Amino acid sequence: FGFGGTNAAALLAPPPKPRSSPVHAARSISADAEATRADALVPVPLSAPTQQHLAAWARRLAEALTPGAPLSGTPVEALAARLAGERDHHAFRAVVLAAHGEDLRAKLLALADGRDWPKADKRAATELHVGRAVPPSPLVFTCTGQGGQFWNMGRDLLHSHAVFRDFVERFDDLFAPRAGWSVVAALLAAEHESRLHDAAITPAVMFCLQAGLAEAWKALGIEPDIVIGHSFGEVTAAYLAGGIPLADVAHLVNHRGLIRHEIRRIGGMAAIGMGADELAHFLPGDGSIEIGAFNAPDMVTVSGERAAIVDLIARLERHDPGLLARLLDLDFAWHSSWLDPGEAHFKDAVGALDWQAPRLPVISTVTGRLQSCFDADYWWQNLRQPVRFDAAVNLALTLGARTFVELGPSRTLSSPTASVAGARGIPVTTVSTLNRGQPDRTSFAAAAATLHVTGRTVSWPHRPSGERVPAALPFLPWRLEPLWNAPEEAHRALQGGEPHAFLGARLPGPDWRWQSEISLAGLPFLADHRIGET
């Protein structure tokens, strides 16, 4: 207004209309999920320069949370945000996942005493994380394929994580008009109505879950340096790397799911804990079973006729009762010759895609090499050819990757990743974002905690509005070290080490001068070097 407008100006407009959320319109949340939300654990990070100081710091904080102490009654969320945002993150780190103040105090005391919390609790692995930060290596996002989906996956995040929910809704806006059904509705369907194992439904739902998790990680400041997709997970990997736009993903996953209706044969797949060469002796010779995925030196997936696979599992269990041989929740034989009749239809339906060279390295599980072309022919090969996950992980290791974060509904790729690395003697950190049987937010917080204690920079959430820490945090314990306070001459005399054989001891002062006594008593070998009587 007036001359002041040359310095600053504000444009006023009506506020945007709130967008109606299909998540809440599709179906109300169940009582079980509501309870899950109420029981969510909050990650509380703390650190110190040494392991001993970390224990002492945990004890000080626990004492400050004692009833009647300065921090008693402080909301865990506010305390966590204060510790995350206002304290340096030292090399020795811990993250405690706590539900409330007393829960946090008990776990801090366990950390201070060096105890597991508690050993009898099956959630112990998610509640207390301790580690030492190391220089970060390239981080890999591994995107799972189909077969690990289950009813209720991702539901907690849909209702509790705004970033995750916004992505799912954005994708659904593009996908639902093409497919005639809603991804949101599929994720929120009642258990008896769930169709997540339908091959026409699974691709879109799995993509939404994986890409939504990547967005949630991005909100915490965690982004990949390399991406790998197992089977269908390559669609997510290509999208995350910028190789294919979201609208084309919606088009692609819709037609990928529809190929099931072009091929009427009912098939199946199974995970087998055995190497391909050894397994070859058990496969029938009629071609009814093929190797669909090479996951690790001791782990493959077979694909083919369901009855033949069931028979194979029975024979393997008789051969070795402890062997992993598990039928996957799929009704189709992906990555096998069963798909051949659908090739022409699939390529015609997918047509030209608006793909481009990715901004991140994408390691193909079709070829085991870096991939930059994502046309319809490549996506057919992704469907048809066996998955070479082992080769992709090997290349990532060669590129220096040592941390692998799995995007999927549960822990599926972490074991084969560790197996491939173990065969080369390379230690790696594998992190599963979600774990079946745990609340989504708890699994996600535990995964973030694992990355934090190993040295990654995690942008923990800010303090919620209206909640504050009522008192100053305790000081980090001093790192006490004995220091020798003495003149330079005393230092040289006491800590200077042995004098030089000929020069002797250096004299104090700025000049380079030494003092030495030459005698047979100090240098007896001089007796062998007489010249005359000297």
Short mmCIF file of C-alpha atoms in Angstrom, two decimals:
data_model
loop_
_atom_site.label_atom_id
_atom_site.label_comp_id
_atom_site.label_asym_id
_atom_site.label_seq_id
_atom_site.Cartn_x
_atom_site.Cartn_y
_atom_site.Cartn_z
CA PHE A 1 0.00 0.00 0.00
CA GLY A 2 1.58 3.27 -1.08
CA PHE A 3 5.35 3.57 -1.01
CA GLY A 4 5.59 0.60 1.36
CA GLY A 5 4.41 -1.61 -1.46
CA THR A 6 7.78 -1.16 -3.15
CA ASN A 7 9.34 -3.05 -0.25
CA ALA A 8 6.80 -5.78 0.37
CA ALA A 9 3.42 -6.84 -0.91
CA ALA A 10 0.83 -9.44 0.02
CA LEU A 11 -1.73 -10.93 -2.32
CA LEU A 12 -4.92 -11.95 -0.53
CA ALA A 13 -7.25 -14.64 -1.83
CA PRO A 14 -9.90 -16.93 -0.37
CA PRO A 15 -8.44 -20.02 1.34
CA PRO A 16 -8.49 -23.18 -0.80
CA LYS A 17 -11.44 -25.44 -0.27
CA PRO A 18 -10.52 -28.52 1.77
CA ARG A 19 -10.28 -31.60 -0.39
CA SER A 20 -12.58 -34.42 0.64
CA SER A 21 -10.45 -37.42 1.53
CA PRO A 22 -11.43 -40.70 -0.15
CA VAL A 23 -9.70 -42.47 2.73
CA HIS A 24 -12.36 -41.32 5.16
CA ALA A 25 -15.15 -41.46 2.62
CA ALA A 26 -14.34 -45.01 1.54
CA ARG A 27 -14.71 -46.76 4.87
CA SER A 28 -14.54 -45.94 8.56
CA ILE A 29 -11.54 -47.25 10.44
CA SER A 30 -11.96 -50.48 12.38
CA ALA A 31 -11.80 -50.70 16.17
CA ASP A 32 -8.58 -52.71 15.97
CA ALA A 33 -6.90 -50.09 13.82
CA GLU A 34 -8.10 -47.35 16.17
CA ALA A 35 -6.46 -49.18 19.05
CA THR A 36 -3.28 -49.51 17.00
CA ARG A 37 -3.18 -45.75 16.50
CA ALA A 38 -3.58 -45.14 20.23
CA ASP A 39 -0.72 -47.53 21.06
CA ALA A 40 1.81 -46.02 18.64
CA LEU A 41 5.37 -45.75 19.98
CA VAL A 42 7.30 -42.48 19.71
CA PRO A 43 11.01 -42.55 18.74
CA VAL A 44 13.18 -40.67 21.26
CA PRO A 45 16.78 -40.17 20.01
CA LEU A 46 19.78 -39.55 22.27
CA SER A 47 23.54 -39.76 21.80
CA ALA A 48 26.92 -39.15 23.42
CA PRO A 49 30.62 -39.16 22.47
CA THR A 50 31.26 -42.55 24.13
CA GLN A 51 29.25 -45.59 25.12
CA GLN A 52 29.83 -44.85 28.82
CA HIS A 53 28.55 -41.30 28.45
CA LEU A 54 25.51 -42.55 26.55
CA ALA A 55 24.61 -44.76 29.51
CA ALA A 56 25.17 -41.90 31.96
CA TRP A 57 23.09 -39.53 29.81
CA ALA A 58 20.24 -42.05 29.67
CA ARG A 59 20.30 -42.33 33.47
CA ARG A 60 20.22 -38.54 33.93
CA LEU A 61 17.25 -38.25 31.61
CA ALA A 62 15.45 -41.11 33.36
CA GLU A 63 15.97 -39.41 36.73
CA ALA A 64 14.53 -36.17 35.34
CA LEU A 65 11.38 -38.10 34.36
CA THR A 66 10.86 -39.53 37.85
CA PRO A 67 7.54 -38.42 39.42
CA GLY A 68 8.11 -35.02 41.01
CA ALA A 69 11.25 -34.34 38.96
CA PRO A 70 11.47 -31.39 36.50
CA LEU A 71 10.43 -33.37 33.38
CA SER A 72 7.75 -35.49 35.04
CA GLY A 73 4.57 -35.51 32.94
CA THR A 74 6.26 -34.15 29.82
CA PRO A 75 4.60 -35.48 26.63
CA VAL A 76 6.89 -37.99 24.97
CA GLU A 77 6.35 -36.33 21.57
CA ALA A 78 7.53 -32.96 22.88
CA LEU A 79 10.58 -34.44 24.59
CA ALA A 80 11.49 -36.43 21.47
CA ALA A 81 11.26 -33.34 19.27
CA ARG A 82 13.40 -31.35 21.70
CA LEU A 83 16.11 -34.01 21.77
CA ALA A 84 16.02 -34.43 17.99
CA GLY A 85 16.08 -30.76 17.10
CA GLU A 86 18.16 -29.10 19.81
CA ARG A 87 20.93 -31.57 20.56
CA ASP A 88 23.95 -32.65 18.52
CA HIS A 89 23.93 -36.25 17.34
CA HIS A 90 27.19 -37.82 18.50
CA ALA A 91 28.80 -41.06 17.38
CA PHE A 92 27.28 -43.36 20.02
CA ARG A 93 23.55 -43.32 19.52
CA ALA A 94 20.34 -44.81 20.82
CA VAL A 95 16.68 -44.49 19.92
CA VAL A 96 14.08 -45.51 22.47
CA LEU A 97 10.54 -46.15 21.25
CA ALA A 98 8.13 -45.30 24.06
CA ALA A 99 4.39 -44.91 24.49
CA HIS A 100 4.43 -42.52 27.48
CA GLY A 101 6.72 -40.96 30.06
CA GLU A 102 6.89 -43.88 32.49
CA ASP A 103 7.50 -46.28 29.61
CA LEU A 104 10.34 -44.05 28.41
CA ARG A 105 11.84 -43.81 31.90
CA ALA A 106 11.91 -47.59 32.33
CA LYS A 107 13.57 -48.11 28.95
CA LEU A 108 16.14 -45.38 29.62
CA LEU A 109 17.10 -47.13 32.85
CA ALA A 110 17.43 -50.39 30.91
CA LEU A 111 19.72 -48.60 28.45
CA ALA A 112 21.76 -47.12 31.30
CA ASP A 113 22.17 -50.54 32.91
CA GLY A 114 23.03 -52.23 29.62
CA ARG A 115 19.97 -54.49 29.85
CA ASP A 116 17.71 -55.73 27.07
CA TRP A 117 14.20 -54.31 27.28
CA PRO A 118 12.61 -56.64 28.30
CA LYS A 119 13.89 -60.05 27.15
CA ALA A 120 10.45 -61.65 27.43
CA ASP A 121 8.80 -59.00 25.25
CA LYS A 122 8.48 -60.04 21.61
CA ARG A 123 8.66 -56.36 20.61
CA ALA A 124 12.13 -55.95 22.16
CA ALA A 125 13.78 -55.60 18.74
CA THR A 126 11.64 -52.56 17.95
CA GLU A 127 11.76 -50.71 21.28
CA LEU A 128 15.46 -50.03 21.91
CA HIS A 129 18.06 -49.41 19.21
CA VAL A 130 21.72 -48.80 20.04
CA GLY A 131 24.59 -48.34 17.60
CA ARG A 132 27.63 -46.37 16.54
CA ALA A 133 27.48 -43.97 13.63
CA VAL A 134 29.74 -44.79 10.70
CA PRO A 135 30.39 -42.81 7.50
CA PRO A 136 27.36 -43.42 5.26
CA SER A 137 27.66 -45.55 2.14
CA PRO A 138 25.30 -45.45 -0.87
CA LEU A 139 21.78 -46.30 0.30
CA VAL A 140 19.62 -48.68 -1.75
CA PHE A 141 15.83 -48.86 -1.80
CA THR A 142 14.75 -52.42 -2.65
CA CYS A 143 11.12 -52.67 -3.81
CA THR A 144 9.40 -56.00 -3.25
CA GLY A 145 7.48 -57.97 -5.85
CA GLN A 146 4.07 -59.56 -5.52
CA GLY A 147 3.36 -62.36 -3.08
CA GLY A 148 3.95 -60.65 0.26
CA GLN A 149 0.70 -58.70 0.37
CA PHE A 150 -1.83 -59.30 3.13
CA TRP A 151 -5.08 -57.85 4.36
CA ASN A 152 -4.67 -54.73 6.54
CA MET A 153 -1.24 -53.79 5.16
CA GLY A 154 -0.71 -50.04 5.07
CA ARG A 155 -4.05 -49.31 6.73
CA ASP A 156 -2.53 -47.74 9.83
CA LEU A 157 -0.41 -45.38 7.70
CA LEU A 158 -3.41 -44.39 5.59
CA HIS A 159 -5.08 -43.02 8.69
CA SER A 160 -2.08 -41.69 10.56
CA HIS A 161 0.57 -40.51 8.07
CA ALA A 162 -0.47 -37.48 6.00
CA VAL A 163 2.38 -37.76 3.46
CA PHE A 164 1.68 -41.44 2.81
CA ARG A 165 -2.07 -40.82 2.55
CA ASP A 166 -1.64 -37.86 0.17
CA PHE A 167 0.42 -39.95 -2.24
CA VAL A 168 -2.05 -42.85 -2.22
CA GLU A 169 -4.93 -40.47 -2.94
CA ARG A 170 -2.98 -38.71 -5.69
CA PHE A 171 -2.24 -42.01 -7.41
CA ASP A 172 -5.81 -43.20 -6.96
CA ASP A 173 -7.07 -40.06 -8.72
CA LEU A 174 -5.07 -41.17 -11.78
CA PHE A 175 -5.68 -44.89 -11.50
CA ALA A 176 -9.35 -45.31 -10.57
CA PRO A 177 -10.77 -43.75 -13.79
CA ARG A 178 -8.66 -46.15 -15.87
CA ALA A 179 -9.28 -49.31 -13.87
CA GLY A 180 -12.83 -48.75 -12.64
CA TRP A 181 -11.89 -49.51 -9.03
CA SER A 182 -10.18 -47.63 -6.20
CA VAL A 183 -6.84 -48.50 -4.63
CA VAL A 184 -7.94 -46.76 -1.43
CA ALA A 185 -11.09 -48.87 -1.26
CA ALA A 186 -9.03 -52.02 -1.88
CA LEU A 187 -6.67 -51.19 0.98
CA LEU A 188 -9.53 -50.40 3.36
CA ALA A 189 -11.80 -53.31 2.43
CA ALA A 190 -13.01 -55.61 5.21
CA GLU A 191 -11.10 -58.87 5.51
CA HIS A 192 -13.89 -60.99 4.04
CA GLU A 193 -14.13 -58.59 1.08
CA SER A 194 -10.39 -58.21 0.46
CA ARG A 195 -9.10 -58.94 -3.07
CA LEU A 196 -5.44 -58.14 -2.46
CA HIS A 197 -4.40 -61.59 -3.71
CA ASP A 198 -6.19 -61.09 -7.03
CA ALA A 199 -3.53 -60.69 -9.73
CA ALA A 200 -5.56 -57.85 -11.24
CA ILE A 201 -5.59 -55.94 -7.95
CA THR A 202 -2.16 -56.63 -6.49
CA PRO A 203 0.09 -54.53 -8.81
CA ALA A 204 -1.60 -51.18 -8.18
CA VAL A 205 -1.93 -51.77 -4.45
CA MET A 206 1.71 -52.83 -4.09
CA PHE A 207 2.94 -49.85 -6.11
CA CYS A 208 0.90 -47.47 -3.94
CA LEU A 209 2.28 -48.98 -0.77
CA GLN A 210 5.91 -48.91 -1.93
CA ALA A 211 5.91 -45.44 -3.46
CA GLY A 212 3.93 -44.09 -0.50
CA LEU A 213 6.58 -45.49 1.85
CA ALA A 214 9.28 -43.81 -0.25
CA GLU A 215 7.44 -40.49 0.19
CA ALA A 216 7.24 -41.11 3.94
CA TRP A 217 11.00 -41.74 4.02
CA LYS A 218 11.59 -38.57 2.03
CA ALA A 219 9.69 -36.62 4.70
CA LEU A 220 12.30 -37.90 7.18
CA GLY A 221 15.14 -36.79 4.92
CA ILE A 222 15.98 -40.31 3.72
CA GLU A 223 16.30 -40.75 -0.06
CA PRO A 224 18.00 -43.52 -2.05
CA ASP A 225 21.22 -43.36 -4.01
CA ILE A 226 20.36 -46.56 -5.93
CA VAL A 227 17.04 -48.35 -6.53
CA ILE A 228 16.34 -52.03 -7.20
CA GLY A 229 12.96 -53.59 -7.88
CA HIS A 230 12.22 -57.29 -7.49
CA SER A 231 9.89 -58.35 -10.31
CA PHE A 232 6.94 -55.95 -10.25
CA GLY A 233 8.88 -53.78 -7.81
CA GLU A 234 10.86 -52.51 -10.80
CA VAL A 235 7.87 -50.32 -11.68
CA THR A 236 8.24 -48.58 -8.33
CA ALA A 237 12.02 -48.38 -8.73
CA ALA A 238 11.72 -46.77 -12.18
CA TYR A 239 9.18 -44.26 -10.86
CA LEU A 240 11.32 -43.33 -7.83
CA ALA A 241 14.31 -42.77 -10.12
CA GLY A 242 12.32 -40.48 -12.40
CA GLY A 243 12.33 -42.94 -15.30
CA ILE A 244 8.54 -43.03 -15.75
CA PRO A 245 5.87 -40.45 -14.74
CA LEU A 246 3.05 -41.27 -12.35
CA ALA A 247 0.32 -41.12 -15.01
CA ASP A 248 2.16 -43.73 -17.07
CA VAL A 249 2.62 -45.87 -13.97
CA ALA A 250 -1.16 -45.89 -13.51
CA HIS A 251 -1.56 -46.97 -17.14
CA LEU A 252 1.17 -49.63 -16.90
CA VAL A 253 0.09 -51.30 -13.65
CA ASN A 254 -3.51 -51.44 -14.83
CA HIS A 255 -2.54 -53.43 -17.94
CA ARG A 256 -0.04 -55.51 -16.00
CA GLY A 257 -2.85 -56.65 -13.76
CA LEU A 258 -5.19 -57.32 -16.68
CA ILE A 259 -2.82 -59.78 -18.36
CA ARG A 260 -4.07 -62.31 -15.84
CA HIS A 261 -7.42 -62.25 -17.64
CA GLU A 262 -5.78 -62.82 -21.03
CA ILE A 263 -4.22 -66.07 -19.83
CA ARG A 264 -6.76 -68.37 -18.23
CA ARG A 265 -4.38 -70.98 -16.80
CA ILE A 266 -4.21 -71.10 -13.01
CA GLY A 267 -0.64 -71.29 -11.77
CA GLY A 268 1.41 -70.64 -8.69
CA MET A 269 4.80 -69.72 -7.29
CA ALA A 270 6.83 -70.86 -4.28
CA ALA A 271 9.91 -69.69 -2.38
CA ILE A 272 12.55 -72.41 -2.00
CA GLY A 273 15.59 -72.19 0.29
CA MET A 274 17.94 -73.98 -2.10
CA GLY A 275 20.31 -73.00 -4.86
CA ALA A 276 19.22 -73.38 -8.49
CA ASP A 277 21.79 -76.08 -9.33
CA GLU A 278 20.79 -78.28 -6.40
CA LEU A 279 17.08 -77.71 -7.00
CA ALA A 280 17.40 -78.80 -10.64
CA HIS A 281 17.62 -82.43 -9.45
CA PHE A 282 14.12 -82.16 -7.94
CA LEU A 283 12.31 -80.39 -10.80
CA PRO A 284 10.03 -82.47 -13.03
CA GLY A 285 11.24 -82.96 -16.57
CA ASP A 286 7.96 -81.99 -18.24
CA GLY A 287 8.51 -78.21 -17.98
CA SER A 288 5.61 -77.72 -15.57
CA ILE A 289 7.92 -75.85 -13.15
CA GLU A 290 10.53 -73.21 -14.04
CA ILE A 291 12.92 -71.08 -12.02
CA GLY A 292 11.14 -67.74 -11.76
CA ALA A 293 13.65 -65.86 -9.60
CA PHE A 294 17.28 -66.19 -8.54
CA ASN A 295 17.16 -64.38 -5.21
CA ALA A 296 20.39 -65.51 -3.52
CA PRO A 297 22.96 -68.32 -3.75
CA ASP A 298 20.69 -70.46 -1.56
CA MET A 299 17.28 -69.05 -2.41
CA VAL A 300 15.11 -69.23 -5.55
CA THR A 301 11.47 -68.85 -6.52
CA VAL A 302 9.79 -71.42 -8.75
CA SER A 303 6.88 -70.72 -11.08
CA GLY A 304 4.48 -72.94 -12.98
CA GLU A 305 1.63 -75.39 -12.55
CA ARG A 306 0.23 -75.11 -9.04
CA ALA A 307 -0.33 -78.84 -8.50
CA ALA A 308 3.22 -79.61 -9.60
CA ILE A 309 4.59 -76.97 -7.20
CA VAL A 310 2.59 -78.40 -4.30
CA ASP A 311 4.04 -81.83 -5.11
CA LEU A 312 7.56 -80.36 -5.31
CA ILE A 313 7.17 -78.76 -1.87
CA ALA A 314 6.05 -82.10 -0.41
CA ARG A 315 9.09 -83.90 -1.89
CA LEU A 316 11.48 -81.21 -0.64
CA GLU A 317 10.02 -81.38 2.87
CA ARG A 318 10.56 -85.13 2.91
CA HIS A 319 14.13 -84.62 1.70
CA ASP A 320 14.88 -81.92 4.32
CA PRO A 321 12.14 -81.19 6.90
CA GLY A 322 13.83 -77.93 7.90
CA LEU A 323 14.11 -76.55 4.36
CA LEU A 324 12.24 -73.37 3.41
CA ALA A 325 9.60 -74.38 0.86
CA ARG A 326 6.60 -72.05 0.97
CA LEU A 327 3.76 -71.51 -1.50
CA LEU A 328 3.26 -67.80 -2.25
CA ASP A 329 -0.14 -66.11 -2.12
CA LEU A 330 -0.41 -65.89 -5.91
CA ASP A 331 -2.69 -67.61 -8.38
CA PHE A 332 -0.52 -66.98 -11.44
CA ALA A 333 2.84 -68.22 -12.76
CA TRP A 334 4.75 -64.99 -13.31
CA HIS A 335 8.23 -65.09 -14.91
CA SER A 336 7.60 -68.27 -16.86
CA SER A 337 6.61 -69.46 -20.32
CA TRP A 338 2.98 -69.43 -19.16
CA LEU A 339 2.89 -65.74 -20.09
CA ASP A 340 4.01 -66.18 -23.71
CA PRO A 341 0.48 -66.17 -25.22
CA GLY A 342 -0.11 -62.68 -23.78
CA GLU A 343 2.98 -60.95 -25.15
CA ALA A 344 1.45 -59.26 -28.20
CA HIS A 345 -1.65 -58.12 -26.32
CA PHE A 346 0.40 -56.69 -23.45
CA LYS A 347 2.76 -54.70 -25.68
CA ASP A 348 -0.14 -53.33 -27.75
CA ALA A 349 -2.11 -52.36 -24.64
CA VAL A 350 0.83 -50.63 -22.95
CA GLY A 351 1.85 -48.84 -26.13
CA ALA A 352 4.23 -45.89 -26.04
CA LEU A 353 5.25 -44.73 -22.58
CA ASP A 354 6.70 -41.33 -21.73
CA TRP A 355 9.84 -42.82 -20.20
CA GLN A 356 13.14 -40.98 -19.80
CA ALA A 357 16.65 -41.61 -18.53
CA PRO A 358 16.49 -41.95 -14.74
CA ARG A 359 18.12 -39.43 -12.40
CA LEU A 360 19.20 -42.26 -10.06
CA PRO A 361 20.94 -45.54 -10.90
CA VAL A 362 18.32 -48.25 -11.50
CA ILE A 363 19.76 -51.77 -11.33
CA SER A 364 17.62 -54.08 -13.43
CA THR A 365 16.57 -57.46 -12.07
CA VAL A 366 15.99 -58.55 -15.67
CA THR A 367 19.63 -58.10 -16.71
CA GLY A 368 21.49 -57.48 -13.45
CA ARG A 369 22.90 -54.28 -14.99
CA LEU A 370 22.11 -50.56 -14.90
CA GLN A 371 18.92 -49.82 -16.81
CA SER A 372 17.93 -46.60 -18.57
CA CYS A 373 15.20 -47.68 -21.04
CA PHE A 374 11.67 -48.31 -19.75
CA ASP A 375 9.58 -48.92 -22.87
CA ALA A 376 6.83 -51.51 -23.36
CA ASP A 377 9.32 -54.17 -24.48
CA TYR A 378 11.30 -53.81 -21.27
CA TRP A 379 8.18 -54.18 -19.14
CA TRP A 380 7.30 -57.34 -21.05
CA GLN A 381 10.75 -58.73 -20.26
CA ASN A 382 10.17 -57.72 -16.65
CA LEU A 383 7.05 -59.92 -16.65
CA ARG A 384 8.44 -62.83 -18.60
CA GLN A 385 12.11 -63.32 -17.72
CA PRO A 386 13.35 -64.81 -14.44
CA VAL A 387 14.20 -62.27 -11.76
CA ARG A 388 17.96 -61.82 -11.20
CA PHE A 389 17.80 -60.19 -7.80
CA ASP A 390 21.10 -61.80 -6.79
CA ALA A 391 22.90 -60.17 -9.71
CA ALA A 392 21.33 -56.78 -8.96
CA VAL A 393 22.42 -56.86 -5.31
CA ASN A 394 25.92 -57.94 -6.34
CA LEU A 395 26.22 -54.91 -8.60
CA ALA A 396 24.97 -52.62 -5.83
CA LEU A 397 27.64 -54.05 -3.52
CA THR A 398 30.28 -53.46 -6.18
CA LEU A 399 29.10 -49.83 -6.37
CA GLY A 400 29.76 -49.48 -2.65
CA ALA A 401 26.26 -49.90 -1.21
CA ARG A 402 26.14 -51.23 2.34
CA THR A 403 22.65 -50.17 3.50
CA PHE A 404 19.48 -51.62 1.97
CA VAL A 405 16.01 -50.32 2.90
CA GLU A 406 13.15 -52.59 1.86
CA LEU A 407 9.91 -51.03 0.62
CA GLY A 408 7.04 -53.49 0.98
CA PRO A 409 4.41 -54.83 3.34
CA SER A 410 6.82 -57.03 5.31
CA ARG A 411 10.36 -58.42 5.46
CA THR A 412 10.88 -60.26 2.16
CA LEU A 413 14.09 -59.08 0.48
CA SER A 414 16.25 -58.47 3.56
CA SER A 415 17.20 -62.13 3.94
CA PRO A 416 18.31 -62.72 0.32
CA THR A 417 20.12 -59.37 0.34
CA ALA A 418 22.10 -60.39 3.42
CA SER A 419 22.75 -63.82 1.89
CA VAL A 420 24.20 -62.34 -1.31
CA ALA A 421 26.40 -59.98 0.70
CA GLY A 422 27.43 -62.75 3.08
CA ALA A 423 28.62 -64.90 0.19
CA ARG A 424 31.09 -62.12 -0.60
CA GLY A 425 32.02 -61.51 3.04
CA ILE A 426 30.56 -57.99 3.01
CA PRO A 427 28.69 -56.78 6.12
CA VAL A 428 25.50 -54.89 5.29
CA THR A 429 22.61 -53.25 7.12
CA THR A 430 19.19 -54.39 5.94
CA VAL A 431 16.10 -52.51 7.08
CA SER A 432 12.49 -53.53 6.50
CA THR A 433 10.19 -50.49 6.53
CA LEU A 434 7.13 -52.53 7.56
CA ASN A 435 6.81 -55.87 9.32
CA ARG A 436 3.78 -58.08 9.34
CA GLY A 437 2.30 -58.40 12.82
CA GLN A 438 3.49 -54.96 13.95
CA PRO A 439 1.64 -51.64 13.72
CA ASP A 440 2.78 -49.77 10.61
CA ARG A 441 3.95 -46.71 12.51
CA THR A 442 5.91 -48.78 15.01
CA SER A 443 7.68 -50.69 12.22
CA PHE A 444 8.43 -47.47 10.37
CA ALA A 445 9.77 -45.78 13.51
CA ALA A 446 11.95 -48.82 14.26
CA ALA A 447 13.33 -48.75 10.71
CA ALA A 448 14.15 -45.04 11.03
CA ALA A 449 15.79 -45.74 14.39
CA THR A 450 18.04 -48.37 12.80
CA LEU A 451 19.21 -45.91 10.15
CA HIS A 452 19.77 -43.18 12.74
CA VAL A 453 21.96 -45.24 15.08
CA THR A 454 24.12 -46.41 12.17
CA GLY A 455 24.87 -42.82 11.12
CA ARG A 456 22.14 -41.64 8.77
CA THR A 457 20.71 -38.15 9.21
CA VAL A 458 17.02 -38.57 10.04
CA SER A 459 14.83 -35.44 10.09
CA TRP A 460 12.69 -36.42 13.06
CA PRO A 461 9.22 -34.77 13.27
CA HIS A 462 8.95 -31.37 14.92
CA ARG A 463 7.25 -30.80 18.24
CA PRO A 464 3.44 -30.82 17.95
CA SER A 465 1.81 -27.43 18.46
CA GLY A 466 0.65 -26.80 22.00
CA GLU A 467 3.08 -29.26 23.58
CA ARG A 468 6.28 -28.07 25.22
CA VAL A 469 9.01 -29.31 27.51
CA PRO A 470 8.34 -27.59 30.87
CA ALA A 471 11.97 -27.50 32.05
CA ALA A 472 15.50 -27.50 30.72
CA LEU A 473 16.93 -30.84 29.69
CA PRO A 474 19.68 -32.30 31.85
CA PHE A 475 23.20 -31.52 30.72
CA LEU A 476 25.14 -34.16 28.83
CA PRO A 477 27.70 -35.62 31.28
CA TRP A 478 31.19 -34.20 31.01
CA ARG A 479 33.74 -36.31 29.21
CA LEU A 480 36.49 -36.29 31.86
CA GLU A 481 40.06 -37.09 30.76
CA PRO A 482 43.28 -36.78 32.82
CA LEU A 483 45.63 -34.20 31.28
CA TRP A 484 49.33 -33.74 32.21
CA ASN A 485 50.08 -30.15 33.15
CA ALA A 486 53.90 -29.78 33.20
CA PRO A 487 56.65 -27.76 31.50
CA GLU A 488 57.85 -28.87 28.10
CA GLU A 489 61.14 -30.06 29.58
CA ALA A 490 59.31 -32.39 31.93
CA HIS A 491 57.20 -33.74 29.07
CA ARG A 492 60.35 -34.51 27.09
CA ALA A 493 62.08 -36.11 30.02
CA LEU A 494 59.12 -38.28 31.00
CA GLN A 495 57.46 -38.99 27.67
CA GLY A 496 60.12 -38.29 25.08
CA GLY A 497 61.07 -41.92 24.61
CA GLU A 498 64.58 -43.29 24.12
CA PRO A 499 67.30 -40.76 23.16
CA HIS A 500 68.96 -41.03 19.77
CA ALA A 501 71.97 -43.40 19.72
CA PHE A 502 74.43 -40.66 18.63
CA LEU A 503 72.55 -37.36 19.02
CA GLY A 504 71.34 -38.13 22.52
CA ALA A 505 68.54 -36.01 24.04
CA ARG A 506 67.29 -32.81 22.46
CA LEU A 507 67.96 -29.70 24.51
CA PRO A 508 65.05 -27.38 25.40
CA GLY A 509 64.58 -24.21 23.37
CA PRO A 510 63.74 -23.18 19.81
CA ASP A 511 67.06 -24.34 18.33
CA TRP A 512 67.70 -27.85 17.14
CA ARG A 513 70.42 -28.88 19.63
CA TRP A 514 71.16 -32.20 21.27
CA GLN A 515 73.32 -33.33 24.15
CA SER A 516 75.01 -36.72 24.16
CA GLU A 517 77.64 -38.52 26.26
CA ILE A 518 79.95 -40.68 24.17
CA SER A 519 81.45 -43.46 26.26
CA LEU A 520 81.96 -47.21 26.21
CA ALA A 521 79.52 -47.48 29.09
CA GLY A 522 76.70 -46.04 27.02
CA LEU A 523 77.84 -47.20 23.59
CA PRO A 524 79.77 -50.45 24.11
CA PHE A 525 79.92 -51.21 20.38
CA LEU A 526 82.43 -48.35 19.98
CA ALA A 527 85.09 -50.76 21.28
CA ASP A 528 84.98 -52.46 17.88
CA HIS A 529 85.89 -49.22 16.12
CA ARG A 530 89.27 -48.27 17.64
CA ILE A 531 91.77 -46.25 15.62
CA GLY A 532 94.99 -46.57 17.48
CA GLU A 533 94.17 -46.15 21.15
CA THR A 534 91.11 -43.98 20.46
#
